[in-house]
Coordinates of C-alpha atoms in Angstrom, one line a residue:
Chain A
X1 CA 10.6 -12.8 -15.7
X2 CA 10.5 -12.6 -11.9
X3 CA 13.9 -11.9 -10.2
X4 CA 14.7 -12.6 -6.7
X5 CA 16.9 -10.7 -4.2
X6 CA 18.2 -12.8 -1.4
X7 CA 18.2 -10.9 1.9
X8 CA 19.8 -11.7 5.1
X9 CA 18.5 -9.8 8.2
X10 CA 20.4 -9.5 11.5
X11 CA 17.9 -8.6 14.1
X12 CA 14.3 -8.9 15.0
X13 CA 13.3 -5.6 13.4
X14 CA 15.5 -4.2 10.6
X15 CA 14.8 -1.8 7.8
X16 CA 17.3 -2.7 5.2
X17 CA 17.9 -0.5 2.1
X18 CA 17.7 -2.3 -1.2
X19 CA 17.6 0.7 -3.6
X20 CA 21.0 -0.1 -5.1
X21 CA 20.1 -3.8 -5.7
X22 CA 16.9 -2.8 -7.4
X23 CA 18.7 -0.3 -9.5
X24 CA 21.2 -3.0 -10.6
X25 CA 18.4 -5.3 -11.6
X26 CA 16.9 -2.6 -13.7
X27 CA 20.3 -1.8 -15.3
X28 CA 21.0 -5.4 -16.1
X29 CA 17.6 -5.8 -17.8
X30 CA 18.5 -3.2 -20.4
X31 CA 15.0 -1.7 -20.0
X32 CA 15.0 2.0 -20.4
X33 CA 11.4 2.9 -19.6
X34 CA 8.8 1.0 -17.8
X35 CA 7.5 -0.1 -14.4
X36 CA 9.1 -1.9 -11.6
X37 CA 6.9 -4.0 -9.3
X38 CA 8.5 -5.2 -6.0
X39 CA 6.8 -7.9 -4.0
X40 CA 7.7 -9.4 -0.6
X41 CA 6.6 -13.1 -0.3
X42 CA 6.5 -13.1 3.5
X43 CA 3.8 -12.5 6.1
X44 CA 6.1 -10.9 8.8
X45 CA 8.0 -8.5 6.5
X46 CA 7.1 -5.6 4.4
X47 CA 8.4 -2.9 2.2
X48 CA 8.4 0.9 2.4
X49 CA 10.0 3.8 0.4
X50 CA 11.2 6.5 2.7
X51 CA 14.2 8.7 3.5
X52 CA 17.6 7.0 3.2
X53 CA 19.8 10.1 3.8
X54 CA 19.4 10.1 7.6
X55 CA 19.3 6.6 9.1
X56 CA 17.5 8.0 12.1
X57 CA 14.3 8.3 9.9
X58 CA 13.8 4.5 9.5
X59 CA 14.7 4.1 13.2
X60 CA 11.9 6.5 14.1
X61 CA 9.5 4.6 11.8
X62 CA 10.5 1.2 13.4
X63 CA 10.2 2.7 16.9
X64 CA 6.7 4.2 16.2
X65 CA 5.5 0.9 14.6
X66 CA 6.5 -0.8 17.9
X67 CA 4.3 1.8 19.8
X68 CA 1.4 1.1 17.5
X69 CA 1.8 -2.6 17.7
X70 CA 3.3 -3.5 21.1
X71 CA 5.5 -6.5 21.2
X72 CA 4.5 -7.2 24.8
X73 CA 0.8 -7.8 24.7
X74 CA -1.4 -10.9 24.5
X75 CA -2.2 -12.0 21.0
X76 CA -4.2 -15.1 19.9
X77 CA -1.6 -16.4 17.5
X78 CA 0.7 -18.5 19.5
X79 CA 4.0 -18.1 17.7
X80 CA 4.8 -14.9 19.4
X81 CA 5.2 -13.0 16.1
X82 CA 1.7 -11.4 15.8
X83 CA 3.2 -7.9 15.9
X84 CA 5.3 -8.8 12.9
X85 CA 2.3 -9.9 11.0
X86 CA 0.4 -6.7 11.9
X87 CA 3.2 -4.4 11.0
X88 CA 3.6 -6.1 7.7
X89 CA -0.1 -5.4 6.8
X90 CA 0.4 -1.6 7.9
X91 CA 3.4 -1.1 5.7
X92 CA 2.2 -3.3 2.8
X93 CA 3.9 -6.1 0.8
X94 CA 4.4 -4.5 -2.6
X95 CA 5.4 -1.3 -4.2
X96 CA 5.3 -0.1 -7.9
X97 CA 7.8 2.4 -9.2
X98 CA 8.7 3.8 -12.6
X99 CA 11.7 3.3 -14.8
X100 CA 13.1 6.1 -16.8
X101 CA 16.4 6.2 -18.6
X102 CA 17.2 2.8 -17.2
X103 CA 16.9 3.9 -13.7
X104 CA 14.2 3.8 -10.9
X105 CA 12.3 7.1 -10.7
X106 CA 12.7 8.1 -7.0
X107 CA 12.5 11.5 -5.2
X108 CA 15.8 13.0 -3.9
X109 CA 15.4 11.5 -0.4
X110 CA 13.7 8.2 -1.3
X111 CA 15.2 4.8 -0.7
X112 CA 13.5 1.4 -0.9
X113 CA 13.6 -0.5 2.3
X114 CA 12.9 -4.1 3.0
X115 CA 11.2 -4.2 6.5
X116 CA 12.1 -7.2 8.6
X117 CA 9.8 -7.5 11.5
X118 CA 10.5 -11.1 12.7
X119 CA 14.2 -11.7 12.1
X120 CA 17.0 -12.5 12.0
X121 CA 16.2 -14.6 8.9
X122 CA 17.0 -15.3 5.3
X123 CA 14.4 -13.5 3.2
X124 CA 13.7 -12.7 -0.4
X125 CA 12.2 -9.9 -2.5
X126 CA 10.7 -10.5 -5.8
X127 CA 11.2 -7.9 -8.6
X128 CA 9.4 -7.8 -11.9
X129 CA 10.0 -5.3 -14.6
X130 CA 7.7 -4.3 -17.4
X131 CA 9.1 -2.5 -20.3
X132 CA 7.0 0.1 -22.1
X133 CA 5.5 -1.2 -25.3
X134 CA 4.9 2.1 -26.9
Chain B
X1 CA -10.5 -6.7 -19.1
X2 CA -11.6 -6.2 -15.5
X3 CA -13.1 -8.9 -13.6
X4 CA -15.3 -8.7 -10.6
X5 CA -15.5 -10.8 -7.6
X6 CA -18.8 -10.6 -5.6
X7 CA -18.2 -10.8 -2.0
X8 CA -20.7 -11.2 0.8
X9 CA -19.6 -10.3 4.4
X10 CA -21.4 -11.4 7.5
X11 CA -20.2 -9.1 10.3
X12 CA -19.0 -5.5 10.9
X13 CA -15.4 -6.6 10.6
X14 CA -14.4 -9.7 8.6
X15 CA -11.2 -10.6 6.9
X16 CA -12.3 -13.0 4.2
X17 CA -9.7 -15.0 2.2
X18 CA -10.1 -14.7 -1.6
X19 CA -6.8 -16.5 -2.7
X20 CA -8.7 -19.4 -4.2
X21 CA -11.0 -17.1 -6.2
X22 CA -8.2 -15.0 -7.5
X23 CA -6.3 -18.1 -8.5
X24 CA -9.4 -19.3 -10.4
X25 CA -9.5 -16.1 -12.3
X26 CA -5.9 -16.4 -13.3
X27 CA -6.4 -20.1 -14.4
X28 CA -9.5 -19.3 -16.4
X29 CA -7.6 -16.5 -18.2
X30 CA -5.0 -18.8 -19.6
X31 CA -2.3 -16.3 -18.8
X32 CA 0.8 -18.1 -17.8
X33 CA 3.1 -15.2 -16.9
X34 CA 2.2 -11.7 -16.0
X35 CA 0.9 -9.4 -13.2
X36 CA -2.3 -9.5 -11.3
X37 CA -3.7 -6.2 -10.0
X38 CA -6.4 -6.3 -7.3
X39 CA -8.4 -3.2 -6.5
X40 CA -11.2 -2.6 -3.8
X41 CA -13.8 0.0 -5.1
X42 CA -15.0 0.8 -1.5
X43 CA -14.0 3.4 1.0
X44 CA -14.6 1.3 4.2
X45 CA -12.9 -1.9 3.0
X46 CA -9.3 -2.8 2.2
X47 CA -7.1 -5.6 1.1
X48 CA -4.1 -7.3 2.7
X49 CA -1.8 -10.3 2.0
X50 CA -1.0 -12.1 5.2
X51 CA -0.9 -15.6 6.9
X52 CA -3.8 -17.9 6.0
X53 CA -2.6 -21.1 7.8
X54 CA -3.6 -20.0 11.3
X55 CA -6.8 -17.9 11.3
X56 CA -5.8 -16.3 14.7
X57 CA -3.3 -14.2 12.8
X58 CA -6.0 -12.2 10.8
X59 CA -8.0 -12.0 14.1
X60 CA -5.0 -10.4 15.8
X61 CA -4.7 -8.0 12.9
X62 CA -8.4 -7.0 13.1
X63 CA -8.1 -6.7 16.9
X64 CA -5.0 -4.4 16.7
X65 CA -6.6 -2.3 14.0
X66 CA -9.5 -1.7 16.5
X67 CA -7.0 -0.6 19.1
X68 CA -5.3 1.8 16.7
X69 CA -8.7 3.1 15.4
X70 CA -11.2 2.9 18.3
X71 CA -14.8 2.4 17.4
X72 CA -16.0 4.2 20.3
X73 CA -14.7 7.7 19.9
X74 CA -16.0 11.0 18.6
X75 CA -15.4 11.5 14.8
X76 CA -16.6 14.3 12.6
X77 CA -18.1 12.2 9.9
X78 CA -21.6 11.5 11.2
X79 CA -22.3 8.1 9.6
X80 CA -20.6 6.3 12.4
X81 CA -18.2 4.4 10.2
X82 CA -15.2 6.7 10.3
X83 CA -13.1 3.9 11.9
X84 CA -13.8 1.8 8.8
X85 CA -12.7 4.6 6.4
X86 CA -9.5 5.1 8.4
X87 CA -8.7 1.3 8.6
X88 CA -9.2 1.2 4.9
X89 CA -6.5 3.8 4.3
X90 CA -4.1 2.0 6.6
X91 CA -4.4 -1.3 4.9
X92 CA -4.8 0.1 1.4
X93 CA -7.1 -0.6 -1.5
X94 CA -4.9 -2.4 -3.9
X95 CA -2.3 -5.1 -4.3
X96 CA -0.1 -6.2 -7.2
X97 CA 1.1 -9.7 -7.4
X98 CA 2.9 -11.8 -10.0
X99 CA 1.7 -14.7 -12.2
X100 CA 4.0 -17.6 -13.0
X101 CA 3.1 -20.9 -14.6
X102 CA -0.6 -19.8 -14.5
X103 CA -0.6 -19.3 -10.8
X104 CA -0.3 -16.4 -8.3
X105 CA 3.1 -16.1 -6.9
X106 CA 2.7 -16.1 -3.1
X107 CA 4.9 -17.1 -0.2
X108 CA 4.1 -20.4 1.6
X109 CA 2.1 -18.6 4.2
X110 CA 0.5 -15.9 2.2
X111 CA -3.2 -15.6 1.5
X112 CA -5.1 -12.7 0.0
X113 CA -7.7 -11.3 2.3
X114 CA -10.6 -8.9 1.6
X115 CA -10.9 -6.6 4.6
X116 CA -14.5 -5.7 5.5
X117 CA -14.5 -2.9 8.0
X118 CA -18.1 -1.8 7.8
X119 CA -20.2 -4.8 7.2
X120 CA -22.2 -6.9 6.7
X121 CA -22.6 -6.0 3.1
X122 CA -22.5 -7.0 -0.5
X123 CA -19.0 -6.0 -1.8
X124 CA -16.9 -6.4 -4.8
X125 CA -13.2 -6.8 -5.7
X126 CA -11.9 -5.9 -9.1
X127 CA -9.1 -7.9 -10.7
X128 CA -7.1 -7.0 -13.8
X129 CA -4.6 -9.4 -15.3
X130 CA -1.7 -8.3 -17.5
X131 CA 0.1 -10.9 -19.6
X132 CA 3.8 -10.6 -20.2
X133 CA 4.3 -9.4 -23.8
X134 CA 8.0 -10.6 -24.0
Chain C
X1 CA 5.7 8.4 -20.5
X2 CA 5.6 9.7 -16.9
X3 CA 3.4 12.7 -16.3
X4 CA 3.7 15.0 -13.5
X5 CA 1.0 16.9 -11.5
X6 CA 2.3 19.9 -9.6
X7 CA 0.7 20.2 -6.2
X8 CA 0.7 23.2 -3.9
X9 CA -0.3 22.6 -0.3
X10 CA -1.3 25.2 2.2
X11 CA -0.9 23.7 5.7
X12 CA 1.2 21.2 7.6
X13 CA -1.3 18.4 7.0
X14 CA -3.6 18.5 4.0
X15 CA -5.4 15.8 2.1
X16 CA -5.9 17.3 -1.3
X17 CA -8.2 15.6 -3.8
X18 CA -6.6 15.0 -7.2
X19 CA -9.2 12.7 -8.8
X20 CA -10.1 15.3 -11.4
X21 CA -6.6 15.9 -12.5
X22 CA -5.9 12.2 -12.8
X23 CA -9.0 11.8 -14.9
X24 CA -7.8 14.6 -17.1
X25 CA -4.5 12.9 -17.8
X26 CA -6.3 9.8 -18.6
X27 CA -8.7 11.6 -20.9
X28 CA -5.9 13.5 -22.7
X29 CA -3.9 10.3 -23.3
X30 CA -6.7 8.8 -25.4
X31 CA -6.2 5.4 -23.6
X32 CA -9.5 3.6 -23.3
X33 CA -8.5 0.6 -21.2
X34 CA -5.5 0.0 -19.1
X35 CA -3.9 0.7 -15.8
X36 CA -3.0 4.0 -14.1
X37 CA 0.0 4.0 -11.6
X38 CA 0.4 6.9 -9.3
X39 CA 3.6 7.5 -7.4
X40 CA 4.5 10.2 -4.9
X41 CA 8.2 11.0 -5.0
X42 CA 8.4 12.4 -1.5
X43 CA 9.2 10.9 1.9
X44 CA 6.8 13.1 3.9
X45 CA 3.7 12.7 1.8
X46 CA 1.5 9.9 0.8
X47 CA -1.5 8.9 -1.2
X48 CA -4.8 7.4 -0.3
X49 CA -8.1 6.7 -2.0
X50 CA -11.0 7.4 0.2
X51 CA -14.4 9.1 0.5
X52 CA -14.7 12.4 -1.3
X53 CA -18.4 13.1 -0.8
X54 CA -18.1 14.2 2.8
X55 CA -14.9 16.2 3.6
X56 CA -15.1 15.2 7.2
X57 CA -14.0 11.7 6.3
X58 CA -10.5 12.8 5.4
X59 CA -10.5 15.1 8.4
X60 CA -11.0 12.1 10.6
X61 CA -8.3 10.2 8.8
X62 CA -5.9 13.1 9.3
X63 CA -6.9 13.5 13.0
X64 CA -6.5 9.7 13.7
X65 CA -3.1 9.6 12.0
X66 CA -2.1 12.5 14.4
X67 CA -3.2 10.2 17.3
X68 CA -1.2 7.2 16.0
X69 CA 1.8 9.2 15.3
X70 CA 1.9 12.2 17.8
X71 CA 3.5 15.4 16.6
X72 CA 4.7 16.2 20.1
X73 CA 7.0 13.4 21.0
X74 CA 10.7 12.9 21.0
X75 CA 12.0 11.4 17.8
X76 CA 15.7 10.8 16.7
X77 CA 15.5 12.4 13.3
X78 CA 16.3 16.1 14.2
X79 CA 14.3 17.9 11.4
X80 CA 11.1 17.8 13.4
X81 CA 9.2 16.0 10.7
X82 CA 9.5 12.4 11.7
X83 CA 5.8 12.1 12.2
X84 CA 5.4 13.0 8.6
X85 CA 7.8 10.3 7.4
X86 CA 6.0 7.7 9.6
X87 CA 2.6 8.7 8.3
X88 CA 3.9 8.5 4.7
X89 CA 4.9 4.9 5.2
X90 CA 1.5 4.0 6.8
X91 CA -0.5 5.4 3.9
X92 CA 1.8 4.4 1.2
X93 CA 3.5 6.2 -1.7
X94 CA 1.7 4.6 -4.6
X95 CA -1.6 3.4 -5.9
X96 CA -2.6 1.4 -9.0
X97 CA -6.1 1.8 -10.4
X98 CA -7.8 0.6 -13.7
X99 CA -8.9 2.6 -16.7
X100 CA -12.1 1.6 -18.6
X101 CA -13.8 3.7 -21.3
X102 CA -11.2 6.4 -20.9
X103 CA -12.0 6.9 -17.3
X104 CA -10.5 5.8 -13.9
X105 CA -12.5 3.0 -12.4
X106 CA -13.5 4.2 -8.9
X107 CA -16.2 3.3 -6.6
X108 CA -19.1 5.7 -6.1
X109 CA -17.5 7.3 -3.0
X110 CA -13.9 7.0 -3.9
X111 CA -11.6 10.0 -4.6
X112 CA -7.8 10.0 -4.9
X113 CA -6.1 12.2 -2.3
X114 CA -2.6 13.5 -2.2
X115 CA -1.6 13.4 1.5
X116 CA 0.6 16.3 2.6
X117 CA 2.1 15.6 6.0
X118 CA 4.8 18.2 6.1
X119 CA 3.6 21.3 4.4
X120 CA 3.0 23.8 3.1
X121 CA 5.1 23.0 0.2
X122 CA 5.3 22.6 -3.6
X123 CA 4.9 18.9 -4.3
X124 CA 4.5 16.6 -7.3
X125 CA 2.7 13.4 -8.1
X126 CA 3.8 11.1 -10.9
X127 CA 1.4 9.3 -13.1
X128 CA 2.1 6.6 -15.6
X129 CA -0.6 5.0 -17.8
X130 CA -0.2 1.6 -19.4
X131 CA -2.7 0.9 -22.2
X132 CA -4.0 -2.7 -22.6
X133 CA -2.2 -4.5 -25.5
X134 CA -4.8 -7.0 -26.0

């Protein structure tokens, strides 16, 4: 079964933490051990796992992505959101993590972030859990 | 079982859509619900999921990757294709997506693109489908 | 079951090949066909699959990542390792590859590299193998 997280973003670029919501899906499933696949069904948004203790880390990630993919530049795609498409392909659209003891296995500092690059919008993130069979 | 898509590219850099071919593999498998893993067994090619409605989007992605990783620059690797290796590690070599109702679950604008960075060549993409067991 | 590779890095930036160690885990498991998920539980390290024949390739990848994400620049995060966080999100924290005949399925030139971006440190890489059920 595929589960869907509804996400509301509030600015053009916003890295919104979803770790707690992913953990809740895992807990509610009753799965103790397995794999958690996360997929972003958008072309101007991505997903990363990075530090959630100090919010300045994801601000630095956003700011450097803006440097790498300048907003003010001539692109062929006429909708004005080419930088968002490019950033989405640099961060990637999916992540796979492990489930152990009914919880996501993450390092001490790791949080899961939905990356809005062309907001504000209503978005979604798809989650699929696979329980160990052995 | 691992399935192989043979891919023929026609220029140095080419983002070739393979969504239809991946969908065919899923359909032919008879799997209704599960996971589809895609893996590129090359070091100078990658894979992304991005907009397939307007071809200028992937042109912008290619062009910006060229900006980020300039072709004309001195690299240590002597084969002249270091930029292709670097781009491959920025886009990544694998993607995981979901299968529902015998089809890949993709957003409205999403297409799967094989990213040739050192063509033209004969390439391959590996696909492995995992059916849900529950 | 999740298995852990202990990794010791020796410099600030170091791309350390772990292909042999991943192969050993697969061999020891007795799994002949399936999927191998690799996950890095750190926020200043990543993982890539790229050429392992000529070591200058990963040197070029490291060097270009330094160009894209300059070490000497003002960042908000005060620990001085923001570039490492950013690089980790550009390379990604996980990879999924296939197992066939008890071995990882990799292209001729492909090796798996743990990417240290904020070393030297003691690190770990998590590996989870899923055997085919069909």
